[in-house]
C-alpha cells in the first residue's frame, strides 16, 4: 500500500528494495520508521498526557533499564551493542567495517559510564536513589524484549543486526523527544537532569551513533537491503509490543 509523508510518496517496502540504493534507500528507510512510529498511540500519550508523579517515577525506572540493556551494565554485561559488535566482527565482508567502527567508538565511551551517569542524574531528580536504582529489575515485558533483541543482535546476519541497530537509533530519537515533553509537562526536572534524554533527542549530537553511518556502505545490492530491512522490521515489531506493555506503569 502506498503511503505519504508531507505529501511525499513513500514507496512500499518491495519498491524500495527493488528501486533505491545507497543514500536514497537509507532516506526512505528512516522516513518509514518515523511514519510507523507516528501510528503508535503510546508516543502521543507520553508527549501530551498528564500523569501522577509516582507513575512517572515507576515508568522512568523501566526506561532507565531499557537504556542500560542497550549499552550494557557493569562487569561482564555486554549490552545489545556488545552483541552487534561481536556479530559484525565475525564478518569477513569489508562493508561491515564502516558500521563496526562507528559503533565501537561510542561503545567504549559508554563502557566508561557516559549514559549511566546522565541517567542516574535524571533519576535522582525524580526521587529515585542510587540503591533503589541498583536493585531495580526489568518487569516481564522488559525481560521479553531483552531476550528478543539479544537473539536478533547476536544470531542474525550481520546486515540484519546493523539494520536493527539503525532502527533503534531512530526510534530512540523520537521516543526521547516524547519523554522530554513528558517530564517538562509533569515534573520540575532541570535542563541538566534532562541531558540523558536530550543527547538522544538531538540527532546530530556527537555522542549519538549516526544511524546513516551504520548503513551507508551496506545498502547497495538487493540481498543486503532485504537483510537490513528484516532487522528494521523485527526491531520495530519488538519495540512496539514493549512500548504498549510498559505504558501500564504510567497510566
PDB file of N, CA and C in Angstrom, residues 4-39:
ATOM      1  N   UNK A   4       2.014   8.345   2.258  1.00  0.00           N
ATOM      2  CA  UNK A   4       2.666   9.618   2.000  1.00  0.00           C
ATOM      3  C   UNK A   4       3.152  10.240   3.297  1.00  0.00           C
ATOM      4  N   UNK A   5       4.228  11.001   3.227  1.00  0.00           N
ATOM      5  CA  UNK A   5       4.733  11.780   4.353  1.00  0.00           C
ATOM      6  C   UNK A   5       4.910  13.206   3.841  1.00  0.00           C
ATOM      7  N   UNK A   6       4.150  14.155   4.422  1.00  0.00           N
ATOM      8  CA  UNK A   6       4.207  15.556   3.986  1.00  0.00           C
ATOM      9  C   UNK A   6       4.018  15.651   2.471  1.00  0.00           C
ATOM     10  N   UNK A   7       3.023  14.918   1.960  1.00  0.00           N
ATOM     11  CA  UNK A   7       2.670  14.905   0.541  1.00  0.00           C
ATOM     12  C   UNK A   7       3.756  14.303  -0.346  1.00  0.00           C
ATOM     13  N   UNK A   8       4.714  13.628   0.262  1.00  0.00           N
ATOM     14  CA  UNK A   8       5.774  12.969  -0.496  1.00  0.00           C
ATOM     15  C   UNK A   8       5.491  11.476  -0.548  1.00  0.00           C
ATOM     16  N   UNK A   9       5.569  10.918  -1.732  1.00  0.00           N
ATOM     17  CA  UNK A   9       5.288   9.491  -1.875  1.00  0.00           C
ATOM     18  C   UNK A   9       6.289   8.666  -1.089  1.00  0.00           C
ATOM     19  N   UNK A  10       5.766   7.723  -0.300  1.00  0.00           N
ATOM     20  CA  UNK A  10       6.613   6.781   0.407  1.00  0.00           C
ATOM     21  C   UNK A  10       6.427   5.426  -0.249  1.00  0.00           C
ATOM     22  N   UNK A  11       7.468   4.925  -0.879  1.00  0.00           N
ATOM     23  CA  UNK A  11       7.383   3.662  -1.597  1.00  0.00           C
ATOM     24  C   UNK A  11       7.062   2.517  -0.653  1.00  0.00           C
ATOM     25  N   UNK A  12       6.466   1.472  -1.216  1.00  0.00           N
ATOM     26  CA  UNK A  12       6.285   0.262  -0.439  1.00  0.00           C
ATOM     27  C   UNK A  12       7.655  -0.366  -0.187  1.00  0.00           C
ATOM     28  N   UNK A  13       7.702  -1.303   0.735  1.00  0.00           N
ATOM     29  CA  UNK A  13       8.962  -1.971   1.055  1.00  0.00           C
ATOM     30  C   UNK A  13       9.577  -2.624  -0.177  1.00  0.00           C
ATOM     31  N   UNK A  14       8.779  -3.356  -0.936  1.00  0.00           N
ATOM     32  CA  UNK A  14       9.307  -4.057  -2.104  1.00  0.00           C
ATOM     33  C   UNK A  14       9.810  -3.087  -3.153  1.00  0.00           C
ATOM     34  N   UNK A  15       9.077  -1.987  -3.363  1.00  0.00           N
ATOM     35  CA  UNK A  15       9.526  -0.975  -4.321  1.00  0.00           C
ATOM     36  C   UNK A  15      10.857  -0.381  -3.894  1.00  0.00           C
ATOM     37  N   UNK A  16      10.976  -0.092  -2.609  1.00  0.00           N
ATOM     38  CA  UNK A  16      12.214   0.500  -2.104  1.00  0.00           C
ATOM     39  C   UNK A  16      13.393  -0.454  -2.268  1.00  0.00           C
ATOM     40  N   UNK A  17      13.195  -1.711  -1.919  1.00  0.00           N
ATOM     41  CA  UNK A  17      14.258  -2.712  -2.055  1.00  0.00           C
ATOM     42  C   UNK A  17      14.656  -2.868  -3.525  1.00  0.00           C
ATOM     43  N   UNK A  18      13.679  -2.820  -4.421  1.00  0.00           N
ATOM     44  CA  UNK A  18      13.940  -3.017  -5.846  1.00  0.00           C
ATOM     45  C   UNK A  18      14.559  -1.795  -6.514  1.00  0.00           C
ATOM     46  N   UNK A  19      14.143  -0.592  -6.083  1.00  0.00           N
ATOM     47  CA  UNK A  19      14.445   0.607  -6.864  1.00  0.00           C
ATOM     48  C   UNK A  19      15.491   1.529  -6.256  1.00  0.00           C
ATOM     49  N   UNK A  20      15.641   1.542  -4.942  1.00  0.00           N
ATOM     50  CA  UNK A  20      16.503   2.516  -4.292  1.00  0.00           C
ATOM     51  C   UNK A  20      17.827   1.894  -3.848  1.00  0.00           C
ATOM     52  N   UNK A  21      18.887   2.688  -3.886  1.00  0.00           N
ATOM     53  CA  UNK A  21      20.193   2.209  -3.426  1.00  0.00           C
ATOM     54  C   UNK A  21      20.874   3.306  -2.621  1.00  0.00           C
ATOM     55  N   UNK A  22      21.795   2.886  -1.756  1.00  0.00           N
ATOM     56  CA  UNK A  22      22.622   3.826  -1.031  1.00  0.00           C
ATOM     57  C   UNK A  22      21.832   4.834  -0.222  1.00  0.00           C
ATOM     58  N   UNK A  23      22.189   6.113  -0.378  1.00  0.00           N
ATOM     59  CA  UNK A  23      21.582   7.184   0.402  1.00  0.00           C
ATOM     60  C   UNK A  23      20.073   7.259   0.216  1.00  0.00           C
ATOM     61  N   UNK A  24      19.606   7.000  -1.005  1.00  0.00           N
ATOM     62  CA  UNK A  24      18.163   7.037  -1.260  1.00  0.00           C
ATOM     63  C   UNK A  24      17.429   5.981  -0.434  1.00  0.00           C
ATOM     64  N   UNK A  25      17.988   4.787  -0.362  1.00  0.00           N
ATOM     65  CA  UNK A  25      17.354   3.718   0.413  1.00  0.00           C
ATOM     66  C   UNK A  25      17.377   4.059   1.903  1.00  0.00           C
ATOM     67  N   UNK A  26      18.495   4.595   2.390  1.00  0.00           N
ATOM     68  CA  UNK A  26      18.591   4.970   3.799  1.00  0.00           C
ATOM     69  C   UNK A  26      17.564   6.047   4.133  1.00  0.00           C
ATOM     70  N   UNK A  27      17.434   7.049   3.267  1.00  0.00           N
ATOM     71  CA  UNK A  27      16.456   8.118   3.494  1.00  0.00           C
ATOM     72  C   UNK A  27      15.037   7.547   3.558  1.00  0.00           C
ATOM     73  N   UNK A  28      14.712   6.672   2.609  1.00  0.00           N
ATOM     74  CA  UNK A  28      13.380   6.041   2.623  1.00  0.00           C
ATOM     75  C   UNK A  28      13.180   5.253   3.914  1.00  0.00           C
ATOM     76  N   UNK A  29      14.196   4.514   4.311  1.00  0.00           N
ATOM     77  CA  UNK A  29      14.096   3.666   5.494  1.00  0.00           C
ATOM     78  C   UNK A  29      13.791   4.490   6.738  1.00  0.00           C
ATOM     79  N   UNK A  30      14.490   5.597   6.905  1.00  0.00           N
ATOM     80  CA  UNK A  30      14.280   6.430   8.086  1.00  0.00           C
ATOM     81  C   UNK A  30      12.906   7.095   8.054  1.00  0.00           C
ATOM     82  N   UNK A  31      12.452   7.486   6.869  1.00  0.00           N
ATOM     83  CA  UNK A  31      11.108   8.047   6.747  1.00  0.00           C
ATOM     84  C   UNK A  31      10.058   6.999   7.114  1.00  0.00           C
ATOM     85  N   UNK A  32      10.286   5.765   6.689  1.00  0.00           N
ATOM     86  CA  UNK A  32       9.360   4.692   7.004  1.00  0.00           C
ATOM     87  C   UNK A  32       9.283   4.476   8.516  1.00  0.00           C
ATOM     88  N   UNK A  33      10.427   4.455   9.181  1.00  0.00           N
ATOM     89  CA  UNK A  33      10.452   4.222  10.629  1.00  0.00           C
ATOM     90  C   UNK A  33       9.689   5.324  11.358  1.00  0.00           C
ATOM     91  N   UNK A  34       9.954   6.584  11.003  1.00  0.00           N
ATOM     92  CA  UNK A  34       9.257   7.701  11.649  1.00  0.00           C
ATOM     93  C   UNK A  34       7.760   7.621  11.379  1.00  0.00           C
ATOM     94  N   UNK A  35       7.389   7.302  10.153  1.00  0.00           N
ATOM     95  CA  UNK A  35       5.976   7.155   9.807  1.00  0.00           C
ATOM     96  C   UNK A  35       5.317   6.055  10.636  1.00  0.00           C
ATOM     97  N   UNK A  36       6.008   4.956  10.821  1.00  0.00           N
ATOM     98  CA  UNK A  36       5.487   3.857  11.624  1.00  0.00           C
ATOM     99  C   UNK A  36       5.318   4.291  13.083  1.00  0.00           C
ATOM    100  N   UNK A  37       6.305   5.000  13.617  1.00  0.00           N
ATOM    101  CA  UNK A  37       6.231   5.460  15.000  1.00  0.00           C
ATOM    102  C   UNK A  37       5.048   6.394  15.217  1.00  0.00           C
ATOM    103  N   UNK A  38       4.714   7.164  14.211  1.00  0.00           N
ATOM    104  CA  UNK A  38       3.599   8.104  14.322  1.00  0.00           C
ATOM    105  C   UNK A  38       2.253   7.403  14.454  1.00  0.00           C
ATOM    106  N   UNK A  39       2.226   6.108  14.165  1.00  0.00           N
ATOM    107  CA  UNK A  39       0.978   5.349  14.314  1.00  0.00           C
ATOM    108  C   UNK A  39       0.872   4.699  15.695  1.00  0.00           C
TER     109      UNK A  39
END
